mmCIF file of C-alpha atoms in Angstrom:
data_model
loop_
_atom_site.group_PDB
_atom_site.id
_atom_site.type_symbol
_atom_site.label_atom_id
_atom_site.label_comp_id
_atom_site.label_asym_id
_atom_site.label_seq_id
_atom_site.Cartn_x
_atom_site.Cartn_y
_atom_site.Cartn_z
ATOM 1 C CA UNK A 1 150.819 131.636 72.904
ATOM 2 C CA UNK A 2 153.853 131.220 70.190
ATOM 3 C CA UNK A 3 151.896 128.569 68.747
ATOM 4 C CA UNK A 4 148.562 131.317 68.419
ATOM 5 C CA UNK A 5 151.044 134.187 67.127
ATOM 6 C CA UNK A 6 152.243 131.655 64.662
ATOM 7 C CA UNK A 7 148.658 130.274 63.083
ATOM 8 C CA UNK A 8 147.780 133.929 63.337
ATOM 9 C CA UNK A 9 150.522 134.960 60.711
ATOM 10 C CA UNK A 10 150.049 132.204 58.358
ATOM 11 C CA UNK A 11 146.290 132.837 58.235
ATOM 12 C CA UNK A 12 147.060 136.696 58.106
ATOM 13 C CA UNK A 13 148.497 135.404 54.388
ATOM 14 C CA UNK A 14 145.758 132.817 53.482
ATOM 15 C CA UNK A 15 142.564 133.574 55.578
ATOM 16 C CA UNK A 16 141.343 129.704 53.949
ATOM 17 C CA UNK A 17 144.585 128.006 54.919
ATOM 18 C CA UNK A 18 143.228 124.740 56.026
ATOM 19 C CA UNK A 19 145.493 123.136 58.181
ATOM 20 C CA UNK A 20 145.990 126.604 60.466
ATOM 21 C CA UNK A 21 141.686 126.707 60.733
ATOM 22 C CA UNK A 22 141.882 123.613 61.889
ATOM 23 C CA UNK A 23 144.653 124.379 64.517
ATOM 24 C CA UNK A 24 143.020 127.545 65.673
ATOM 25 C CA UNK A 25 140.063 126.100 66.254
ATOM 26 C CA UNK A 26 142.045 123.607 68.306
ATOM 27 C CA UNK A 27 143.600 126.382 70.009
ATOM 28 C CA UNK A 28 140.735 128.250 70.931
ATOM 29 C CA UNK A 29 138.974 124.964 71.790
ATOM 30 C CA UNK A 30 141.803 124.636 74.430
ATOM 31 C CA UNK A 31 141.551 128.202 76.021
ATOM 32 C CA UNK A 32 138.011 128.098 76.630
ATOM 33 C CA UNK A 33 138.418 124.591 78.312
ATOM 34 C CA UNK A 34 141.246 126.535 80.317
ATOM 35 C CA UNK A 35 139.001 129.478 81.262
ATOM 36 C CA UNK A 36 136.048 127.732 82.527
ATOM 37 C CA UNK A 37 138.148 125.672 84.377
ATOM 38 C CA UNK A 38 139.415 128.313 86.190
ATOM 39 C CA UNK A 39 136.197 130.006 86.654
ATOM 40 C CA UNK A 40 134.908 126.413 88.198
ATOM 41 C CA UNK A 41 137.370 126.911 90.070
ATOM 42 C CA UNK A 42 137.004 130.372 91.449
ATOM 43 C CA UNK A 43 133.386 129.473 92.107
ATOM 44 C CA UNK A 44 134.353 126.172 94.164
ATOM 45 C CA UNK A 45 136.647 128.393 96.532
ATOM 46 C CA UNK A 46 133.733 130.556 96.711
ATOM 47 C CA UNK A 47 131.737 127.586 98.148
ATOM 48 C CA UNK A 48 134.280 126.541 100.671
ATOM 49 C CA UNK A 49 133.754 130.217 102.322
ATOM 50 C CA UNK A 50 129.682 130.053 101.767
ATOM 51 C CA UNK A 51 130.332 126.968 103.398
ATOM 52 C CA UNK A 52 132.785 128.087 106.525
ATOM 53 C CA UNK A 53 129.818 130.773 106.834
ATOM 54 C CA UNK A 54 127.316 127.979 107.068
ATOM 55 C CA UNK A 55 125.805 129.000 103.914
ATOM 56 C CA UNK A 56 124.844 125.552 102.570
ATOM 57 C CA UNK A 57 122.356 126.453 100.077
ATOM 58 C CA UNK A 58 124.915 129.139 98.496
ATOM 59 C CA UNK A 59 127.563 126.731 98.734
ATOM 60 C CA UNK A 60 125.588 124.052 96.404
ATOM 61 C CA UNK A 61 124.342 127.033 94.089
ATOM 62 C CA UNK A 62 128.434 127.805 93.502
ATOM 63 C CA UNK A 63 129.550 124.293 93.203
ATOM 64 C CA UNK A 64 126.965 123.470 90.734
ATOM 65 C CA UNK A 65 127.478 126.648 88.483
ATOM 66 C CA UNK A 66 131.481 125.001 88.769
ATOM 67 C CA UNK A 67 130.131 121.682 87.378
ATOM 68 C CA UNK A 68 127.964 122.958 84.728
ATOM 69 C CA UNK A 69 131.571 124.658 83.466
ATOM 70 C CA UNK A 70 133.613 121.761 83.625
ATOM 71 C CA UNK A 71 132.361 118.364 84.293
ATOM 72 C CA UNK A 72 135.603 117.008 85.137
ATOM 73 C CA UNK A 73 136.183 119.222 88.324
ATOM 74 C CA UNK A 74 136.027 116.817 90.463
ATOM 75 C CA UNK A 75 136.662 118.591 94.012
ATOM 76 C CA UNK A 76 133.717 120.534 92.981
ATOM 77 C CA UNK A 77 131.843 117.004 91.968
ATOM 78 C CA UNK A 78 132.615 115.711 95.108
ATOM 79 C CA UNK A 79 132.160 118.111 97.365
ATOM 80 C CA UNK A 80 128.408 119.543 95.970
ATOM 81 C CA UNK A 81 127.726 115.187 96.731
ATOM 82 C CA UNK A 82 128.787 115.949 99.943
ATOM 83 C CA UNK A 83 126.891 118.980 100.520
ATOM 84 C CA UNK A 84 123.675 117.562 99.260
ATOM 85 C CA UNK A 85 123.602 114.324 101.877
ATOM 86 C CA UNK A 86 124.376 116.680 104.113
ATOM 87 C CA UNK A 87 121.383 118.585 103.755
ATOM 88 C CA UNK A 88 118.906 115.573 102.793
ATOM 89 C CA UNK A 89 120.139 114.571 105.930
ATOM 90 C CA UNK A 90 119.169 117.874 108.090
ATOM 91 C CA UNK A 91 115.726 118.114 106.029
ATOM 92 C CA UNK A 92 115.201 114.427 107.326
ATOM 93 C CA UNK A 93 116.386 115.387 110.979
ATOM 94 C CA UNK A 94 113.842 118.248 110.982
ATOM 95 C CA UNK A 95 111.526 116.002 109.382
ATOM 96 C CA UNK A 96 111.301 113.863 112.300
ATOM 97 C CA UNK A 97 111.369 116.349 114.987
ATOM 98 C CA UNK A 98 108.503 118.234 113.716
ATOM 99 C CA UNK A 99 106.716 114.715 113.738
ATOM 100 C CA UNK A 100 108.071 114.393 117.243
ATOM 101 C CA UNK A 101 106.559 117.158 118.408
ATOM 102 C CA UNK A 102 103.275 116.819 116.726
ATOM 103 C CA UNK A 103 103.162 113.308 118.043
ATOM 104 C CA UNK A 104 103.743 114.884 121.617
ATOM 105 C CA UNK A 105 101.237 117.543 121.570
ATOM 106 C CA UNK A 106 98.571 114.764 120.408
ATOM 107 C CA UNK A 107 99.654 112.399 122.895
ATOM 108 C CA UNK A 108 101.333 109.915 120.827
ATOM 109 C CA UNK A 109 103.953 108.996 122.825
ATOM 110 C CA UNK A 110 104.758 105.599 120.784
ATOM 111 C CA UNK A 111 105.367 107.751 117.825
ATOM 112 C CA UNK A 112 107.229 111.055 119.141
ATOM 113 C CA UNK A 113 109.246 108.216 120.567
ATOM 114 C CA UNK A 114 109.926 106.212 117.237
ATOM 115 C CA UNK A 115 110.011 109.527 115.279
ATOM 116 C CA UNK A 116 113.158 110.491 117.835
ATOM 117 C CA UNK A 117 114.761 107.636 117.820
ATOM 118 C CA UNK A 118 115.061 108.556 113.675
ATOM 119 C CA UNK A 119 116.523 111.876 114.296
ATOM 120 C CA UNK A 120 118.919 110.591 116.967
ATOM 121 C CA UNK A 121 119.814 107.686 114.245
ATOM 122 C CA UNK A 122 120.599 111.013 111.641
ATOM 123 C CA UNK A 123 121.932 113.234 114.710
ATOM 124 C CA UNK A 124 123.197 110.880 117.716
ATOM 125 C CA UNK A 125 124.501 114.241 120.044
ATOM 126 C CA UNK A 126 121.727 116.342 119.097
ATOM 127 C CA UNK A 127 120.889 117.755 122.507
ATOM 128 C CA UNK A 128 117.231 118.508 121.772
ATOM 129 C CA UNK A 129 116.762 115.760 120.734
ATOM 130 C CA UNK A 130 118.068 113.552 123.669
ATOM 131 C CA UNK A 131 116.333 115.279 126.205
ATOM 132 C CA UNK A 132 112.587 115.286 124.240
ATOM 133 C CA UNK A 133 113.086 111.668 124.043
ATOM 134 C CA UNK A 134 114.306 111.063 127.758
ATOM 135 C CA UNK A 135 110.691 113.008 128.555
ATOM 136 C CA UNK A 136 108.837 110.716 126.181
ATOM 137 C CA UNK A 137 110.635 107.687 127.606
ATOM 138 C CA UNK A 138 110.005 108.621 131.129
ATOM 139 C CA UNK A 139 105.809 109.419 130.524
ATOM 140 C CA UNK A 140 105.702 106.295 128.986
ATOM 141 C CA UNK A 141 107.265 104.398 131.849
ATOM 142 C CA UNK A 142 105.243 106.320 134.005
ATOM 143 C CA UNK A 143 102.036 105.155 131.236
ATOM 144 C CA UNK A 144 102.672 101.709 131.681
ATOM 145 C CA UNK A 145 103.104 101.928 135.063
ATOM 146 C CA UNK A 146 99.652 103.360 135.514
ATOM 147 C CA UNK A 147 98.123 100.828 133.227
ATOM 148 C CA UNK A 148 99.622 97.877 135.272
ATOM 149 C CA UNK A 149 98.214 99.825 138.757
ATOM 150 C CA UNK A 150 94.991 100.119 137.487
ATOM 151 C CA UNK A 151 94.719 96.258 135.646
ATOM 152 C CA UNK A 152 95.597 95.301 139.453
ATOM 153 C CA UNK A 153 93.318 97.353 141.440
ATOM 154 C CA UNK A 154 90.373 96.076 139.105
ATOM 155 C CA UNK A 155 91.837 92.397 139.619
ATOM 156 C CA UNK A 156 91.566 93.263 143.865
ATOM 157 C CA UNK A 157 87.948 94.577 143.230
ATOM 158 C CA UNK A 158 86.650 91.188 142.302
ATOM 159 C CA UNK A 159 88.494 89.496 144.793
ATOM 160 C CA UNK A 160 87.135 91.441 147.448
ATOM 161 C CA UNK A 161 83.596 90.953 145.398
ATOM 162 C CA UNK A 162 84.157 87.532 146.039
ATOM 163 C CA UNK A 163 85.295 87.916 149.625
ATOM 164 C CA UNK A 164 89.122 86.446 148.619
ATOM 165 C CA UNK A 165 90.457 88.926 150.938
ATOM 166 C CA UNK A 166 94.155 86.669 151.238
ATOM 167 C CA UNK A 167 94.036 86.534 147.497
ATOM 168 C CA UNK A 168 93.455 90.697 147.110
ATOM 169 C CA UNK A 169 96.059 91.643 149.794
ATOM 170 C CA UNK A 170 98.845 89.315 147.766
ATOM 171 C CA UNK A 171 97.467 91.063 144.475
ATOM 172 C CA UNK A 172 97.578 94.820 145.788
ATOM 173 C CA UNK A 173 101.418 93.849 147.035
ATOM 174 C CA UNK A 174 102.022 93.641 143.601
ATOM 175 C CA UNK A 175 100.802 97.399 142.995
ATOM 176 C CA UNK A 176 103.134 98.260 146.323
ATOM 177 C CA UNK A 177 106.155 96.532 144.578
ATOM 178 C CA UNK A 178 105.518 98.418 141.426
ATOM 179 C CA UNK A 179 105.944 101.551 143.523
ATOM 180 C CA UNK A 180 102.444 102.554 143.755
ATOM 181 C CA UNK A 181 100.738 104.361 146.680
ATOM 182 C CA UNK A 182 97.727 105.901 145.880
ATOM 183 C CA UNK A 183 94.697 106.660 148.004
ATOM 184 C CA UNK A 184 92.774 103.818 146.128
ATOM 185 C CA UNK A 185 95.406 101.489 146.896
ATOM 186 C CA UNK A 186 95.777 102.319 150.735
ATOM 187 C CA UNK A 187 91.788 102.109 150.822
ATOM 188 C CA UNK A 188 91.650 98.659 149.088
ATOM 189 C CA UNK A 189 94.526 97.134 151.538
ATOM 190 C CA UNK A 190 92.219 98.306 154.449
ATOM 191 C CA UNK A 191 89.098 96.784 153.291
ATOM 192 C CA UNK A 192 91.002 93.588 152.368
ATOM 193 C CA UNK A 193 92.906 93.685 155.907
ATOM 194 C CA UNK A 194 89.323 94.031 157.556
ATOM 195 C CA UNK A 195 87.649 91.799 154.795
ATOM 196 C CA UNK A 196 90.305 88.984 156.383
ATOM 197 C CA UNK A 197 89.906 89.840 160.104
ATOM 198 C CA UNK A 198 85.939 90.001 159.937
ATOM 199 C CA UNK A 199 86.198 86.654 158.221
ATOM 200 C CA UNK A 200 88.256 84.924 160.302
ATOM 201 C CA UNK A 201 86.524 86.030 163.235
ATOM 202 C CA UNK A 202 83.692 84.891 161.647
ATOM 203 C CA UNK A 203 84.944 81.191 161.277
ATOM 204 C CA UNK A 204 86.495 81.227 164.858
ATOM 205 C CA UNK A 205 83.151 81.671 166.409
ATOM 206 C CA UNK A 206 82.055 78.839 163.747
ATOM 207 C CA UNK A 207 84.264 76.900 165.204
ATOM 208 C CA UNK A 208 83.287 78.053 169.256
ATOM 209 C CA UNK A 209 80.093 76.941 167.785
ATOM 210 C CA UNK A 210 80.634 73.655 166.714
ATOM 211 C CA UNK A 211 82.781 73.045 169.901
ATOM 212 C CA UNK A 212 79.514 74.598 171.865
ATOM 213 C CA UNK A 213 77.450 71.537 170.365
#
């Protein structure tokens, strides 16, 4: 301030006095550097409270008016970084719930499934998020489980085609093992069960027969 009163006076005498110009320039250089320092400032405390009120977008807005005033702020620098993973990160979360969901409602439990497993990599404790994908995982069990029932059902249809009836009961075990007990399943057993009895019957009155001659 002495140093402003002083250049002041000497160009109150000689308005072209070089040297005091130059310094007032210098001067003035310095206050405005000062000022919008402390306005970055100002604006970067008013991000911290946009951002205790959850305010994310008017927290960025703030921080980056503070950078665009001074460049070296670099709490404000820092922090608007900070703020913007943070919300490429939630626009990628709800990225890949929304493609959850979609990918549920279609039926495409392989990809609601991947697409979780991406938000939960993002958002590990999201609770939504755990339980849709304990759903998904548990339809798909229950998928696969169908897919194996019905792959050895078909496999017992041929063998009782082909009058293996042994062969069929140890192949619709499996199906029991895997937890299944349908109708189809309980029908196939009997036929097989009766498929073996008829059969063996059949061979020990063969064999009566062949004693018989």
């Amino acid at each position: 301030s002495k140093a402003k009163d002083l250049v002041q006076g000497v160009l109150k005498l000689d308005r072209r006095h070089t040297r005091a110009n130059a310094v007032q320039k210098e001067l003035q250089q310095i206050i405005n550097r000062q000022q919008r320092s402390a306005e970055a400032d100002h604006l970067r405390g008013l991000a911290e409270q946009a951002l205790q009120a959850n305010k994310i977008d008017e927290a960025i807005a703030h921080l980056e008016k503070a950078i665009g005033l001074d460049q070296g702020n670099t709490d404000a620098f820092n922090l608007h970084k900070q703020l913007k993973e943070a919300q490429e990160k939630a626009a990628r979360f709800d990225q890949a719930m929304k493609r959850a969901e979609s990918a549920m409602y279609a039926g495409d439990l392989e990809d609601a499934r991947q697409a979780l497993e991406e938000a939960l990599d993002l958002k590990p404790d999201h609770a939504e998020a755990r339980t849709l994908k304990a759903q998904v995982e548990k339809r798909l069990d229950e998928a696969l489980k169908h897919k194996q029932l019905q792959r050895v059902v078909d496999e017992a249809r041929k063998q009782i085609a082909s009058r293996k009836f042994t062969a069929a009961l140890e192949t619709l075990n499996q199906a029991v093992t895997l937890g299944a007990t349908t109708t189809t399943l309980q029908e196939l057993i009997s036929i097989a069960r009766t498929g073996r009895e008829q059969e063996q019957r059949r061979r020990e009155l063969e064999q009566i027969a062949t004693e018989v001659q």
